[in-house]
Amino acid sequence: MESNRELFETYNKDVYRTCYYMVHDAADAEDLTQDVFITVFRSNREHVEHIKAWIMKITVNHCLNHLKRKRTLQQKITDNLHFFNKTAETAVEQQIEQRETEVEWAQYMSQVPIKLRMVLTLRYMHDFSLAEISDLLSIPLGTTKSRLHKGLTVMRRILQEAGVQLELKEGEAFEKVRKYAGASFK
């Protein structure tokens, strides 16, 4: 069994990224990340088979509880971009392009309803299968599939309205965007 430190070092970026994409506020995401790990550390995890899925379920539940208490989402997407890690080898032009892409992606995601955003985030940011997402969110597999489809449809409309060229098949457009959005957290 992993120690608390090992768990934190292994999963903190995934937890933070999920929190950030769900609440769109860096300070709230940091607070939620701490709350998630406090819950994880206090829990008995001896019989947990899939530790990442278990931690992500706790994360999603904490975010949903936070959003319910807050009632309104505050859009602070461009604030506190300091959490994006950049490598020294990256050219200045690439850093600028990547940062613009990250901000655009966060703005597009903020327009997607929260139930759909959760499924999109878990599927395309964390590579969970539909069955795992269904289990994490405690919803039927059919509901997960329909939310994913509807989320992709909504995202396609948002991207088209923003003038993004969508010559790719439905899933490929999101894989391309995922490459830019996910790269900023590695």
mmCIF file of C-alpha atoms in Angstrom:
data_model
loop_
_atom_site.group_PDB
_atom_site.id
_atom_site.type_symbol
_atom_site.label_atom_id
_atom_site.label_comp_id
_atom_site.label_asym_id
_atom_site.label_seq_id
_atom_site.Cartn_x
_atom_site.Cartn_y
_atom_site.Cartn_z
ATOM 1 C CA MET A 1 0.000 0.000 0.000
ATOM 2 C CA GLU A 2 1.250 3.443 -0.899
ATOM 3 C CA SER A 3 2.056 5.992 1.785
ATOM 4 C CA ASN A 4 0.148 9.276 1.986
ATOM 5 C CA ARG A 5 3.078 11.143 0.444
ATOM 6 C CA GLU A 6 3.292 8.710 -2.486
ATOM 7 C CA LEU A 7 -0.463 8.988 -3.087
ATOM 8 C CA PHE A 8 -0.286 12.764 -3.069
ATOM 9 C CA GLU A 9 2.729 12.925 -5.386
ATOM 10 C CA THR A 10 1.158 10.435 -7.792
ATOM 11 C CA TYR A 11 -2.351 11.890 -8.047
ATOM 12 C CA ASN A 12 -2.229 15.573 -7.014
ATOM 13 C CA LYS A 13 -1.970 16.932 -10.572
ATOM 14 C CA ASP A 14 -4.894 14.803 -11.781
ATOM 15 C CA VAL A 15 -7.014 15.881 -8.825
ATOM 16 C CA TYR A 16 -6.103 19.547 -9.249
ATOM 17 C CA ARG A 17 -6.748 19.459 -13.010
ATOM 18 C CA THR A 18 -10.182 17.893 -12.484
ATOM 19 C CA CYS A 19 -11.066 20.438 -9.807
ATOM 20 C CA TYR A 20 -9.885 23.317 -11.963
ATOM 21 C CA TYR A 21 -11.882 22.234 -15.010
ATOM 22 C CA MET A 22 -14.997 21.778 -12.894
ATOM 23 C CA VAL A 23 -14.906 24.976 -10.793
ATOM 24 C CA HIS A 24 -12.834 27.291 -13.057
ATOM 25 C CA ASP A 25 -11.078 28.974 -10.172
ATOM 26 C CA ALA A 26 -7.469 28.230 -9.263
ATOM 27 C CA ALA A 27 -7.822 29.076 -5.560
ATOM 28 C CA ASP A 28 -10.969 26.964 -5.192
ATOM 29 C CA ALA A 29 -9.296 24.113 -7.086
ATOM 30 C CA GLU A 30 -6.330 24.215 -4.699
ATOM 31 C CA ASP A 31 -8.659 24.168 -1.679
ATOM 32 C CA LEU A 32 -10.686 21.297 -3.120
ATOM 33 C CA THR A 33 -7.500 19.369 -3.882
ATOM 34 C CA GLN A 34 -6.455 19.686 -0.241
ATOM 35 C CA ASP A 35 -9.912 18.614 0.930
ATOM 36 C CA VAL A 36 -9.835 15.578 -1.367
ATOM 37 C CA PHE A 37 -6.480 14.414 -0.015
ATOM 38 C CA ILE A 38 -7.544 14.986 3.586
ATOM 39 C CA THR A 39 -10.523 12.732 2.879
ATOM 40 C CA VAL A 40 -8.277 10.160 1.179
ATOM 41 C CA PHE A 41 -5.758 10.159 4.026
ATOM 42 C CA ARG A 42 -8.467 9.729 6.655
ATOM 43 C CA SER A 43 -10.208 6.927 4.747
ATOM 44 C CA ASN A 44 -9.569 3.226 5.070
ATOM 45 C CA ARG A 45 -8.229 2.288 1.644
ATOM 46 C CA GLU A 46 -7.148 -1.277 2.348
ATOM 47 C CA HIS A 47 -9.911 -2.811 0.224
ATOM 48 C CA VAL A 48 -9.831 -0.295 -2.627
ATOM 49 C CA GLU A 49 -8.919 -2.061 -5.858
ATOM 50 C CA HIS A 50 -8.609 0.890 -8.248
ATOM 51 C CA ILE A 51 -7.066 3.693 -6.241
ATOM 52 C CA LYS A 52 -7.079 6.304 -9.043
ATOM 53 C CA ALA A 53 -10.755 5.741 -9.819
ATOM 54 C CA TRP A 54 -11.573 5.925 -6.104
ATOM 55 C CA ILE A 55 -9.653 9.199 -5.688
ATOM 56 C CA MET A 56 -11.277 10.666 -8.803
ATOM 57 C CA LYS A 57 -14.732 9.744 -7.482
ATOM 58 C CA ILE A 58 -13.958 11.568 -4.240
ATOM 59 C CA THR A 59 -12.705 14.510 -6.316
ATOM 60 C CA VAL A 60 -15.847 14.711 -8.435
ATOM 61 C CA ASN A 61 -18.069 14.488 -5.346
ATOM 62 C CA HIS A 62 -16.132 17.269 -3.601
ATOM 63 C CA CYS A 63 -16.412 19.480 -6.701
ATOM 64 C CA LEU A 64 -20.146 18.852 -7.031
ATOM 65 C CA ASN A 65 -20.690 19.660 -3.361
ATOM 66 C CA HIS A 66 -18.672 22.846 -3.771
ATOM 67 C CA LEU A 67 -20.695 23.910 -6.811
ATOM 68 C CA LYS A 68 -23.961 23.214 -5.013
ATOM 69 C CA ARG A 69 -22.902 25.382 -2.071
ATOM 70 C CA LYS A 70 -21.631 28.169 -4.279
ATOM 71 C CA ARG A 71 -24.699 28.145 -6.585
ATOM 72 C CA THR A 72 -22.999 30.358 -9.159
ATOM 73 C CA LEU A 73 -19.811 29.707 -11.054
ATOM 74 C CA GLN A 74 -17.410 32.627 -11.147
ATOM 75 C CA GLN A 75 -15.464 32.843 -14.362
ATOM 76 C CA LYS A 76 -11.830 33.510 -13.466
ATOM 77 C CA ILE A 77 -10.223 31.459 -16.204
ATOM 78 C CA THR A 78 -7.398 33.802 -17.023
ATOM 79 C CA ASP A 79 -6.471 34.462 -13.374
ATOM 80 C CA ASN A 80 -3.655 32.538 -11.741
ATOM 81 C CA LEU A 81 -2.182 30.851 -14.800
ATOM 82 C CA HIS A 82 0.999 30.289 -12.806
ATOM 83 C CA PHE A 83 0.122 26.622 -12.286
ATOM 84 C CA PHE A 84 0.902 25.788 -15.921
ATOM 85 C CA ASN A 85 4.336 24.200 -15.921
ATOM 86 C CA LYS A 86 6.629 25.101 -18.777
ATOM 87 C CA THR A 87 9.931 23.507 -19.693
ATOM 88 C CA ALA A 88 13.030 25.601 -20.285
ATOM 89 C CA GLU A 89 13.574 24.009 -23.706
ATOM 90 C CA THR A 90 10.248 25.262 -25.090
ATOM 91 C CA ALA A 91 10.665 28.129 -27.531
ATOM 92 C CA VAL A 92 9.044 31.443 -26.639
ATOM 93 C CA GLU A 93 6.672 31.214 -29.619
ATOM 94 C CA GLN A 94 5.546 27.740 -28.560
ATOM 95 C CA GLN A 95 4.975 28.918 -24.987
ATOM 96 C CA ILE A 96 2.797 31.797 -26.185
ATOM 97 C CA GLU A 97 0.809 29.562 -28.537
ATOM 98 C CA GLN A 98 0.387 26.879 -25.882
ATOM 99 C CA ARG A 99 -0.778 29.394 -23.240
ATOM 100 C CA GLU A 100 -3.321 30.893 -25.672
ATOM 101 C CA THR A 101 -4.585 27.399 -26.483
ATOM 102 C CA GLU A 102 -4.905 26.542 -22.767
ATOM 103 C CA VAL A 103 -6.929 29.682 -22.063
ATOM 104 C CA GLU A 104 -9.153 29.096 -25.098
ATOM 105 C CA TRP A 105 -9.749 25.464 -24.078
ATOM 106 C CA ALA A 106 -10.691 26.491 -20.538
ATOM 107 C CA GLN A 107 -13.093 29.091 -21.939
ATOM 108 C CA TYR A 108 -14.703 26.541 -24.242
ATOM 109 C CA MET A 109 -15.058 24.031 -21.402
ATOM 110 C CA SER A 110 -16.652 26.659 -19.148
ATOM 111 C CA GLN A 111 -19.520 26.962 -21.632
ATOM 112 C CA VAL A 112 -20.399 23.273 -21.387
ATOM 113 C CA PRO A 113 -23.001 22.381 -18.698
ATOM 114 C CA ILE A 114 -21.422 20.878 -15.575
ATOM 115 C CA LYS A 115 -22.895 17.366 -15.978
ATOM 116 C CA LEU A 116 -21.539 17.137 -19.507
ATOM 117 C CA ARG A 117 -18.244 18.803 -18.544
ATOM 118 C CA MET A 118 -17.633 16.147 -15.865
ATOM 119 C CA VAL A 119 -17.948 13.335 -18.398
ATOM 120 C CA LEU A 120 -15.796 15.139 -20.994
ATOM 121 C CA THR A 121 -13.105 15.907 -18.421
ATOM 122 C CA LEU A 122 -12.956 12.358 -17.077
ATOM 123 C CA ARG A 123 -12.974 10.859 -20.585
ATOM 124 C CA TYR A 124 -10.572 13.139 -22.455
ATOM 125 C CA MET A 125 -8.357 14.529 -19.692
ATOM 126 C CA HIS A 126 -7.998 11.389 -17.584
ATOM 127 C CA ASP A 127 -8.591 8.621 -20.165
ATOM 128 C CA PHE A 128 -11.250 6.847 -18.098
ATOM 129 C CA SER A 129 -13.400 4.331 -19.942
ATOM 130 C CA LEU A 130 -17.138 4.917 -20.173
ATOM 131 C CA ALA A 131 -17.735 2.137 -17.656
ATOM 132 C CA GLU A 132 -15.291 3.722 -15.205
ATOM 133 C CA ILE A 133 -16.931 7.132 -15.634
ATOM 134 C CA SER A 134 -20.326 5.558 -15.075
ATOM 135 C CA ASP A 135 -19.065 3.994 -11.863
ATOM 136 C CA LEU A 136 -17.304 7.188 -10.712
ATOM 137 C CA LEU A 137 -20.384 9.347 -11.176
ATOM 138 C CA SER A 138 -22.811 6.640 -9.992
ATOM 139 C CA ILE A 139 -24.921 6.943 -13.134
ATOM 140 C CA PRO A 140 -26.005 4.288 -15.639
ATOM 141 C CA LEU A 141 -23.685 3.508 -18.551
ATOM 142 C CA GLY A 142 -26.356 4.683 -21.018
ATOM 143 C CA THR A 143 -26.530 8.054 -19.274
ATOM 144 C CA THR A 144 -22.738 8.330 -19.435
ATOM 145 C CA LYS A 145 -22.805 7.603 -23.163
ATOM 146 C CA SER A 146 -25.569 10.109 -23.817
ATOM 147 C CA ARG A 147 -23.819 12.812 -21.746
ATOM 148 C CA LEU A 148 -20.587 12.177 -23.635
ATOM 149 C CA HIS A 149 -22.381 12.400 -26.975
ATOM 150 C CA LYS A 150 -24.283 15.520 -25.963
ATOM 151 C CA GLY A 151 -21.113 17.062 -24.510
ATOM 152 C CA LEU A 152 -19.254 16.448 -27.778
ATOM 153 C CA THR A 153 -22.166 17.940 -29.701
ATOM 154 C CA VAL A 154 -22.227 21.022 -27.475
ATOM 155 C CA MET A 155 -18.447 21.360 -27.716
ATOM 156 C CA ARG A 156 -18.606 21.037 -31.514
ATOM 157 C CA ARG A 157 -21.182 23.849 -31.631
ATOM 158 C CA ILE A 158 -19.068 26.008 -29.311
ATOM 159 C CA LEU A 159 -15.967 25.420 -31.413
ATOM 160 C CA GLN A 160 -17.834 26.170 -34.639
ATOM 161 C CA GLU A 161 -19.225 29.395 -33.182
ATOM 162 C CA ALA A 162 -15.673 30.350 -32.163
ATOM 163 C CA GLY A 163 -14.521 29.823 -35.745
ATOM 164 C CA VAL A 164 -12.430 26.708 -35.108
ATOM 165 C CA GLN A 165 -12.124 24.545 -38.221
ATOM 166 C CA LEU A 166 -13.650 21.116 -37.577
ATOM 167 C CA GLU A 167 -12.565 19.024 -40.521
ATOM 168 C CA LEU A 168 -11.780 16.096 -38.229
ATOM 169 C CA LYS A 169 -14.132 13.358 -37.116
ATOM 170 C CA GLU A 170 -16.008 13.943 -33.854
ATOM 171 C CA GLY A 171 -13.488 12.417 -31.437
ATOM 172 C CA GLU A 172 -10.372 13.543 -33.295
ATOM 173 C CA ALA A 173 -11.068 17.256 -32.779
ATOM 174 C CA PHE A 174 -11.112 16.712 -29.043
ATOM 175 C CA GLU A 175 -7.976 14.583 -29.138
ATOM 176 C CA LYS A 176 -6.207 17.481 -30.876
ATOM 177 C CA VAL A 177 -7.415 19.983 -28.274
ATOM 178 C CA ARG A 178 -6.667 17.483 -25.506
ATOM 179 C CA LYS A 179 -3.053 17.357 -26.679
ATOM 180 C CA TYR A 180 -2.698 21.089 -26.019
ATOM 181 C CA ALA A 181 -4.762 21.186 -22.816
ATOM 182 C CA GLY A 182 -3.203 18.068 -21.314
ATOM 183 C CA ALA A 183 0.360 19.046 -22.212
ATOM 184 C CA SER A 184 0.169 22.034 -19.923
ATOM 185 C CA PHE A 185 -0.217 19.830 -16.854
ATOM 186 C CA LYS A 186 2.629 17.384 -17.469
#
